[in-house]
Coordinates of C-alpha atoms in Angstrom, one line a residue:
M1 CA 15.2 -30.2 4.1
Y2 CA 15.4 -29.9 7.9
N3 CA 18.8 -28.4 7.7
H4 CA 17.6 -25.9 5.2
N5 CA 14.7 -24.9 7.3
F6 CA 16.9 -24.6 10.4
L7 CA 19.3 -22.3 8.5
C8 CA 16.3 -20.3 7.2
A9 CA 15.0 -19.8 10.7
L10 CA 18.4 -18.9 12.1
A11 CA 19.1 -16.4 9.3
V12 CA 15.8 -14.6 9.8
V13 CA 16.3 -14.4 13.5
A14 CA 19.6 -12.8 12.8
A15 CA 18.0 -10.4 10.4
V16 CA 15.5 -9.3 12.9
G17 CA 17.8 -9.2 15.8
A18 CA 21.0 -7.8 14.3
G19 CA 19.9 -6.2 11.0
G20 CA 16.4 -4.9 11.8
C21 CA 15.4 -1.4 10.9
V22 CA 16.3 1.1 13.7
P23 CA 14.6 4.5 13.5
V24 CA 17.1 7.2 12.8
C25 CA 15.0 10.0 14.3
A26 CA 12.5 10.5 17.0
Q27 CA 9.5 10.1 14.7
Q28 CA 6.4 8.1 15.0
K29 CA 7.2 4.3 14.7
M30 CA 5.0 2.2 12.5
S31 CA 5.0 -1.6 12.8
L32 CA 3.9 -3.7 9.8
Q33 CA 0.7 -4.7 11.6
T34 CA -0.1 -1.0 12.4
L35 CA 0.1 -0.3 8.6
F36 CA -2.1 -3.3 7.9
D37 CA -4.8 -2.0 10.3
L38 CA -4.7 1.5 8.8
A39 CA -4.9 0.1 5.3
D40 CA -7.9 -2.1 6.3
Q41 CA -9.7 1.1 7.4
E42 CA -8.6 3.6 4.8
S43 CA -7.7 1.9 1.6
R44 CA -9.9 3.0 -1.3
R45 CA -9.5 -0.4 -3.0
I46 CA -10.9 -2.2 0.1
K47 CA -13.8 0.3 0.4
V48 CA -14.8 -0.2 -3.2
S49 CA -15.0 -4.0 -2.7
E50 CA -16.9 -3.5 0.6
A51 CA -19.5 -1.4 -1.2
A52 CA -19.8 -4.2 -3.8
L53 CA -20.3 -6.7 -0.9
K54 CA -23.2 -4.6 0.4
A55 CA -24.8 -4.6 -3.0
A56 CA -24.4 -8.4 -3.2
E57 CA -26.1 -8.7 0.2
E58 CA -29.1 -6.7 -1.2
G59 CA -29.0 -9.1 -4.2
V60 CA -29.6 -12.0 -1.9
A61 CA -32.5 -10.3 -0.2
S62 CA -33.9 -9.4 -3.7
A63 CA -33.7 -13.0 -4.8
K64 CA -35.4 -14.3 -1.7
A65 CA -38.3 -11.8 -2.3
A66 CA -39.3 -14.0 -5.2
L67 CA -40.7 -16.4 -2.6
L68 CA -43.1 -13.8 -1.4
P69 CA -46.6 -13.3 -2.9
S70 CA -47.1 -10.6 -5.5
V71 CA -49.8 -8.1 -4.8
E72 CA -50.9 -5.4 -7.2
L73 CA -53.4 -2.6 -6.7
S74 CA -54.7 -0.3 -9.4
M75 CA -57.2 2.6 -9.4
Q76 CA -58.4 4.4 -12.4
G77 CA -60.8 7.2 -13.2
S78 CA -62.1 7.8 -16.7
Y79 CA -64.5 9.7 -18.9
T80 CA -66.6 7.6 -21.2
G81 CA -67.9 9.0 -24.4
N82 CA -71.4 8.5 -25.8
A83 CA -72.1 5.0 -27.1
F84 CA -73.6 4.6 -30.6
M85 CA -75.6 1.6 -31.8
M86 CA -75.5 0.8 -35.5
S87 CA -76.8 -1.9 -37.7
R88 CA -74.6 -4.5 -39.3
G89 CA -74.5 -2.2 -42.3
F90 CA -73.1 0.5 -40.1
S91 CA -76.3 2.6 -40.3
T92 CA -77.5 4.7 -37.3
S93 CA -81.1 4.7 -38.6
G94 CA -83.6 2.1 -37.8
T95 CA -83.8 -0.2 -34.8
T96 CA -81.9 -3.1 -33.4
E97 CA -83.5 -6.1 -31.6
Y98 CA -82.1 -6.4 -28.1
I99 CA -83.0 -9.3 -25.8
V100 CA -83.6 -8.2 -22.2
P101 CA -83.6 -11.0 -19.7
G102 CA -87.2 -11.5 -18.4
L103 CA -88.7 -9.3 -21.0
G104 CA -87.7 -11.0 -24.2
P105 CA -86.8 -9.2 -27.5
Q106 CA -87.0 -5.4 -27.4
Q107 CA -86.5 -2.9 -30.2
V108 CA -83.9 -0.2 -29.5
E109 CA -83.5 2.8 -31.7
N110 CA -80.1 3.0 -33.4
G111 CA -77.9 6.0 -32.9
K112 CA -76.6 7.7 -29.8
Q113 CA -77.4 5.9 -26.6
P114 CA -77.7 7.4 -23.1
T115 CA -74.3 6.7 -21.6
P116 CA -73.0 7.4 -18.1
H117 CA -69.8 9.4 -18.6
W118 CA -67.8 9.2 -15.4
G119 CA -66.2 5.9 -14.7
N120 CA -64.0 4.3 -12.1
S121 CA -62.1 1.1 -11.6
F122 CA -60.5 -0.5 -8.5
T123 CA -58.5 -3.7 -8.9
A124 CA -56.7 -5.9 -6.4
M125 CA -54.7 -8.9 -7.7
A126 CA -52.5 -11.3 -5.7
S127 CA -50.5 -14.3 -6.9
Q128 CA -48.2 -16.8 -5.2
T129 CA -45.8 -18.9 -7.2
V130 CA -45.9 -22.5 -6.0
Y131 CA -43.6 -24.1 -8.6
A132 CA -41.2 -22.5 -11.1
G133 CA -39.1 -25.4 -12.1
G134 CA -36.4 -24.6 -9.5
A135 CA -35.8 -21.1 -11.0
I136 CA -36.4 -19.3 -7.7
S137 CA -34.3 -21.6 -5.5
S138 CA -31.4 -21.6 -8.0
G139 CA -31.7 -17.8 -8.3
I140 CA -31.4 -17.5 -4.5
E141 CA -28.4 -19.9 -4.4
M142 CA -26.7 -17.9 -7.2
A143 CA -27.3 -14.7 -5.3
K144 CA -25.8 -16.3 -2.1
L145 CA -22.8 -17.4 -4.2
G146 CA -22.5 -13.9 -5.6
R147 CA -22.3 -12.6 -2.0
Q148 CA -19.7 -15.2 -1.2
M149 CA -17.7 -14.1 -4.2
A150 CA -18.0 -10.5 -3.1
E151 CA -16.7 -11.4 0.4
L152 CA -13.8 -13.1 -1.2
D153 CA -13.1 -10.0 -3.3
V154 CA -13.0 -8.0 -0.1
E155 CA -10.5 -10.4 1.5
K156 CA -8.5 -10.6 -1.7
N157 CA -8.2 -6.9 -2.0
R158 CA -7.2 -6.7 1.6
Q159 CA -4.4 -9.3 1.1
E160 CA -3.2 -7.5 -2.1
V161 CA -3.1 -4.1 -0.3
R162 CA -1.3 -5.7 2.6
F163 CA 1.3 -7.3 0.3
L164 CA 1.8 -4.0 -1.5
I165 CA 2.4 -2.2 1.8
T166 CA 4.7 -5.1 2.8
G167 CA 6.8 -4.4 -0.3
Y168 CA 7.0 -0.7 0.6
Y169 CA 7.7 -1.5 4.2
L170 CA 10.6 -3.8 3.4
D171 CA 12.0 -1.4 0.8
L172 CA 12.0 1.3 3.5
C173 CA 13.7 -1.1 5.9
K174 CA 16.4 -1.9 3.3
L175 CA 17.0 1.8 2.6
T176 CA 17.2 2.6 6.3
N177 CA 19.7 -0.2 6.9
Q178 CA 21.7 0.9 3.8
S179 CA 21.7 4.5 5.1
Q180 CA 23.1 3.2 8.4
V181 CA 25.8 1.2 6.6
I182 CA 26.8 4.3 4.6
D183 CA 26.8 6.4 7.8
R184 CA 29.3 3.9 9.4
N185 CA 31.5 4.0 6.3
I186 CA 31.4 7.8 6.2
G187 CA 32.5 7.8 9.8
L188 CA 35.3 5.4 9.1
T189 CA 36.3 7.4 6.1
E190 CA 36.4 10.7 8.0
K191 CA 38.6 9.1 10.7
V192 CA 41.0 7.9 8.0
I193 CA 41.0 11.4 6.5
A194 CA 41.7 13.0 9.9
Q195 CA 44.6 10.6 10.4
M196 CA 45.9 11.2 6.9
K197 CA 45.9 15.0 7.5
V198 CA 48.0 14.5 10.7
R199 CA 50.4 12.3 8.7
R200 CA 50.4 15.0 5.9
E201 CA 51.7 17.5 8.4
Q202 CA 54.4 15.0 9.3
G203 CA 55.3 14.6 5.6
T204 CA 54.4 10.9 5.3
V205 CA 51.2 11.3 3.2
L206 CA 50.7 13.1 -0.1
K207 CA 48.0 15.6 -0.7
N208 CA 46.8 13.5 -3.6
D209 CA 46.1 10.6 -1.2
I210 CA 43.9 12.8 1.0
T211 CA 42.1 14.1 -2.1
R212 CA 41.3 10.6 -3.3
Y213 CA 39.9 9.6 0.1
E214 CA 37.8 12.9 0.2
L215 CA 36.5 12.0 -3.2
Q216 CA 35.4 8.6 -1.8
R217 CA 33.7 10.4 1.1
Q218 CA 31.8 12.6 -1.3
N219 CA 30.6 9.5 -3.2
L220 CA 29.4 8.1 0.0
V221 CA 27.6 11.3 0.9
L222 CA 26.0 11.3 -2.6
A223 CA 24.8 7.7 -2.1
K224 CA 23.3 8.6 1.3
T225 CA 21.5 11.5 -0.3
Q226 CA 20.1 9.3 -3.0
I227 CA 19.0 6.7 -0.4
D228 CA 17.4 9.4 1.8
D229 CA 15.4 10.7 -1.2
A230 CA 14.3 7.2 -2.1
R231 CA 13.1 6.8 1.5
K232 CA 11.0 9.9 1.1
I233 CA 9.4 8.5 -2.0
I234 CA 8.6 5.2 -0.2
R235 CA 7.2 7.0 2.8
H236 CA 4.9 9.1 0.5
Q237 CA 3.7 5.9 -1.3
I238 CA 2.9 4.3 2.1
A239 CA 1.2 7.4 3.3
T240 CA -0.9 7.6 0.1
A241 CA -1.9 3.9 0.4
I242 CA -3.1 4.3 4.0
H243 CA -4.2 7.9 3.7
L244 CA -2.0 9.4 6.4
P245 CA -2.3 13.2 6.8
E246 CA 0.0 15.0 4.4
G247 CA 3.4 15.9 5.8
E248 CA 3.1 13.3 8.7
E249 CA 6.5 11.7 9.1
F250 CA 7.1 8.2 10.5
E251 CA 9.7 5.5 10.7
V252 CA 9.2 1.7 10.5
E253 CA 10.0 -0.8 13.2
E254 CA 12.1 -3.9 12.6
P255 CA 10.1 -6.5 10.6
G256 CA 8.8 -9.5 12.5
C257 CA 8.3 -13.1 11.4
D258 CA 7.0 -16.3 13.0
E259 CA 9.8 -18.8 13.6
A260 CA 7.1 -21.6 13.5
D261 CA 6.2 -20.5 10.0
L262 CA 9.8 -20.5 8.9
A263 CA 10.3 -24.1 10.2
R264 CA 7.5 -25.4 8.1
D265 CA 8.3 -27.5 5.1
E266 CA 6.9 -27.1 1.7
A267 CA 4.1 -29.6 2.2
L268 CA 2.6 -27.6 5.0
W269 CA 2.7 -24.4 3.0
Q270 CA 1.0 -26.2 0.1
E271 CA -1.7 -27.5 2.4
T272 CA -2.3 -24.0 3.8
A273 CA -2.4 -22.5 0.3
S274 CA -4.8 -25.1 -0.9
G275 CA -7.3 -24.3 1.9
N276 CA -6.8 -20.5 2.1
N277 CA -5.7 -19.1 -1.3
I278 CA -8.5 -16.8 -2.4
D279 CA -8.0 -17.5 -6.2
I280 CA -8.7 -21.2 -5.6
R281 CA -11.7 -20.4 -3.4
Q282 CA -13.1 -17.9 -5.9
A283 CA -12.7 -20.5 -8.7
S284 CA -14.6 -23.0 -6.6
V285 CA -17.4 -20.6 -6.0
A286 CA -17.5 -19.8 -9.7
S287 CA -17.8 -23.5 -10.4
E288 CA -20.8 -23.7 -8.0
M289 CA -22.4 -20.7 -9.7
A290 CA -22.0 -22.5 -13.1
A291 CA -23.8 -25.5 -11.7
Q292 CA -26.6 -23.4 -10.4
K293 CA -26.8 -21.7 -13.8
V294 CA -27.5 -25.1 -15.4
K295 CA -30.4 -25.6 -13.0
N296 CA -31.7 -22.1 -13.7
T297 CA -31.5 -22.6 -17.4
R298 CA -33.3 -25.9 -17.2
A299 CA -36.1 -24.2 -15.3
A300 CA -37.1 -22.2 -18.4
S301 CA -38.1 -25.5 -20.0
L302 CA -40.4 -26.4 -17.2
P303 CA -43.9 -25.1 -16.4
S304 CA -44.6 -22.6 -13.7
V305 CA -47.6 -22.8 -11.4
A306 CA -49.1 -20.0 -9.3
V307 CA -52.2 -19.4 -7.2
V308 CA -53.9 -16.2 -8.2
A309 CA -56.8 -14.1 -6.8
E310 CA -58.3 -11.0 -8.1
N311 CA -61.1 -8.6 -7.1
N312 CA -62.3 -5.9 -9.6
L313 CA -64.8 -3.1 -8.8
F314 CA -65.7 -1.0 -11.8
G315 CA -68.4 1.2 -13.2
P316 CA -70.3 2.0 -15.3
Y317 CA -71.1 -1.3 -16.9
T318 CA -70.4 -0.8 -20.6
A319 CA -70.1 -4.5 -21.8
D320 CA -73.8 -4.5 -22.7
L321 CA -75.6 -2.9 -25.7
I322 CA -76.9 -0.2 -23.5
P323 CA -74.4 0.9 -20.8
K324 CA -75.6 0.7 -17.2
N325 CA -74.8 3.5 -14.7
A326 CA -73.8 1.1 -11.9
N327 CA -70.7 -0.3 -10.1
V328 CA -70.0 -4.0 -10.7
N329 CA -67.8 -6.0 -8.3
A330 CA -66.3 -9.3 -9.5
W331 CA -63.7 -11.6 -8.0
F332 CA -62.1 -14.9 -8.7
V333 CA -59.6 -17.4 -7.2
G334 CA -57.7 -19.9 -9.3
I335 CA -54.5 -21.7 -10.3
G336 CA -52.5 -20.5 -13.2
V337 CA -50.2 -22.7 -15.3
R338 CA -47.7 -21.3 -17.8
Y339 CA -45.6 -23.4 -20.1
S340 CA -43.6 -22.3 -23.1
L341 CA -43.7 -25.0 -25.7
S342 CA -41.0 -23.2 -27.8
A343 CA -38.6 -23.7 -24.9
I344 CA -38.4 -27.4 -26.0
W345 CA -36.4 -26.5 -29.1
K346 CA -35.1 -23.0 -28.2
N347 CA -33.7 -23.6 -24.7
K348 CA -31.7 -26.8 -25.4
H349 CA -28.8 -24.7 -26.7
D350 CA -28.8 -22.5 -23.6
I351 CA -28.7 -25.7 -21.4
R352 CA -25.8 -27.1 -23.4
R353 CA -23.9 -23.8 -23.1
A354 CA -24.5 -23.7 -19.4
K355 CA -23.1 -27.3 -19.1
H356 CA -20.0 -26.4 -21.0
N357 CA -19.5 -23.3 -18.8
R358 CA -19.8 -25.6 -15.8
T359 CA -17.1 -27.9 -17.2
Q360 CA -14.9 -24.9 -17.9
A361 CA -15.4 -23.6 -14.3
G362 CA -14.4 -27.0 -13.0
E363 CA -11.2 -27.0 -15.1
S364 CA -10.5 -23.5 -13.8
V365 CA -10.5 -24.7 -10.3
M366 CA -7.8 -27.3 -11.2
L367 CA -5.9 -24.7 -13.1
A368 CA -5.9 -22.4 -10.0
H369 CA -4.6 -25.2 -7.9
E370 CA -1.8 -25.8 -10.3
G371 CA -0.8 -22.1 -10.5
V372 CA -0.8 -21.7 -6.7
E373 CA 1.1 -24.9 -6.2
N374 CA 3.9 -23.8 -8.6
A375 CA 4.1 -20.4 -7.0
V376 CA 4.4 -21.7 -3.5
Q377 CA 7.0 -24.3 -4.5
A378 CA 9.1 -21.6 -6.3
C379 CA 8.8 -19.1 -3.4
H380 CA 9.6 -21.7 -0.7
T381 CA 12.7 -22.8 -2.7
T382 CA 13.8 -19.2 -3.1
L383 CA 13.3 -18.6 0.6
L384 CA 15.7 -21.5 1.4
T385 CA 18.2 -20.1 -1.1
N386 CA 17.9 -16.7 0.6
A387 CA 18.7 -18.3 4.0
V388 CA 22.0 -19.8 2.6
E389 CA 22.7 -16.4 0.9
V390 CA 22.3 -14.6 4.2
Q391 CA 24.7 -16.9 6.0
T392 CA 27.2 -16.5 3.1
Q393 CA 26.9 -12.7 3.2
E394 CA 27.3 -12.7 7.0
K395 CA 30.6 -14.6 6.5
Q396 CA 31.7 -12.2 3.8
V397 CA 31.0 -9.2 6.0
E398 CA 33.1 -10.9 8.7
L399 CA 35.9 -11.5 6.3
A400 CA 35.6 -8.0 4.8
D401 CA 35.8 -6.4 8.2
Q402 CA 38.9 -8.5 9.0
N403 CA 40.5 -7.6 5.7
Y404 CA 39.8 -3.9 6.3
A405 CA 41.3 -4.0 9.7
V406 CA 44.5 -5.8 8.4
V407 CA 44.9 -3.4 5.4
R408 CA 44.3 -0.3 7.5
N409 CA 46.9 -1.5 10.1
R410 CA 49.4 -2.2 7.3
Y411 CA 48.6 1.2 5.7
D412 CA 49.1 2.9 9.1
N413 CA 52.6 1.3 9.2
D414 CA 53.4 2.2 5.5
L415 CA 53.2 -1.5 4.5
A416 CA 50.2 -1.0 2.1
L417 CA 49.3 1.4 -0.7
L418 CA 46.4 3.8 -0.6
T419 CA 44.7 1.8 -3.4
D420 CA 44.8 -1.2 -1.2
M421 CA 43.1 0.8 1.5
I422 CA 40.4 2.1 -0.9
D423 CA 39.8 -1.5 -2.2
A424 CA 39.4 -2.7 1.3
S425 CA 36.9 0.1 2.1
N426 CA 34.9 -0.7 -1.0
M427 CA 34.9 -4.4 -0.3
K428 CA 33.6 -3.7 3.2
L429 CA 30.9 -1.4 1.9
S430 CA 29.9 -3.9 -0.8
A431 CA 29.7 -6.8 1.7
D432 CA 27.6 -4.7 4.1
M433 CA 25.2 -3.7 1.4
A434 CA 24.9 -7.3 0.1
L435 CA 24.0 -8.5 3.6
V436 CA 21.3 -5.9 3.9
N437 CA 19.8 -6.9 0.6
A438 CA 20.0 -10.6 1.3
R439 CA 18.2 -10.2 4.6
I440 CA 15.4 -8.1 3.1
N441 CA 15.1 -10.5 0.1
M442 CA 14.6 -13.3 2.5
L443 CA 12.0 -11.4 4.5
Y444 CA 10.3 -10.5 1.3
N445 CA 10.0 -14.1 0.2
Y446 CA 8.7 -15.1 3.6
Y447 CA 5.9 -12.5 3.4
K448 CA 5.3 -13.5 -0.2
L449 CA 4.7 -17.1 1.0
K450 CA 2.2 -15.7 3.5
Y451 CA 0.6 -13.7 0.7
L452 CA 0.3 -16.8 -1.6
T453 CA -1.4 -18.6 1.2
H454 CA -3.4 -15.5 2.0
T455 CA -2.5 -15.5 5.7
L456 CA -1.0 -12.0 5.8

């Protein structure tokens, strides 16, 4: 394992030092961290999750408001119609005996009674819940966990946007290096063509030989055009992701990597992933929310107690047989208890469902751990394989360069055929391209490891 890690570190250093992306024009240079900073500020995806976080913060404040007293004020004006007194047989004739305190029974004529028409009512009511079976406290905790989940969503979206940009960034680096490789091969091809034209004048090279090499140069020019067009597409995708002004050109700097990270074995990567991976953290928060949901559901089966106070000023007084044109003020203070007996047999299913959801959430945490563990192990193994591949490709480039030099020298001395020369050129181009791809693949898996551990 140590040897593999050492080779990995050595190969990435070589990739950064010898095969890094070099700007091909005097355009604005963008490092990967610069792109990250711009994405954090401009990405729509991150802004959406940040807006959701603000809403979650308000949700916590709203849940805490349940601890505050409730105060209600009402004011009402009314018009009261005439009151009619009738006998028990619904007759408006005759009289009705009416007991007046202090005077005894009095006879009152049935029919329309003098009634004050304009009425008013002013009511003030306050209540303070002192016990709700834990519903309020669990509601606050669930709101806090919801805010925590929203915070994790922001960070997760930030990591996903960064990883997306990293992919674009490395693709652009690969295309830039491939363009440089083709430029070098075009230069070598043009030198060969120039020498062949001189030898053609001397009668030692056929016109057909020059044509075949010019065809190879045209293929290289076409490949460079295709690569340059692909670079434009990647630049546009990056510019869209970070909302650069339209038409603004830029080049990427050579990718960087931390040698200390590369020297870490799998166990350290697994430990970092276990503590930092946002999928695991979100699953843990969801498990805590499920536990609070159980408490909240149980609260519906418990009584709620509140202190209440009310003051009511109203007039006229119409609760007597003969309305009184007067204002009456009444108030009370007391304790209110509410308990739903039906919750005993209705709520038990909700409680069981909440418990099952809690169990499911706990299993989801373990499932998230398993998924991340497998992903980290696979990515770390691939990274070590990439390191060996880079070393192999570097050796192949060295051998291809030596073979090209030997074949060209033999061709210049009429000891090799043109097909041998073309084969050597193609072998050199293929080896150079394979080395570029191997280096970028290794860097991609390095950054993928950082993404899996959410340390981008």
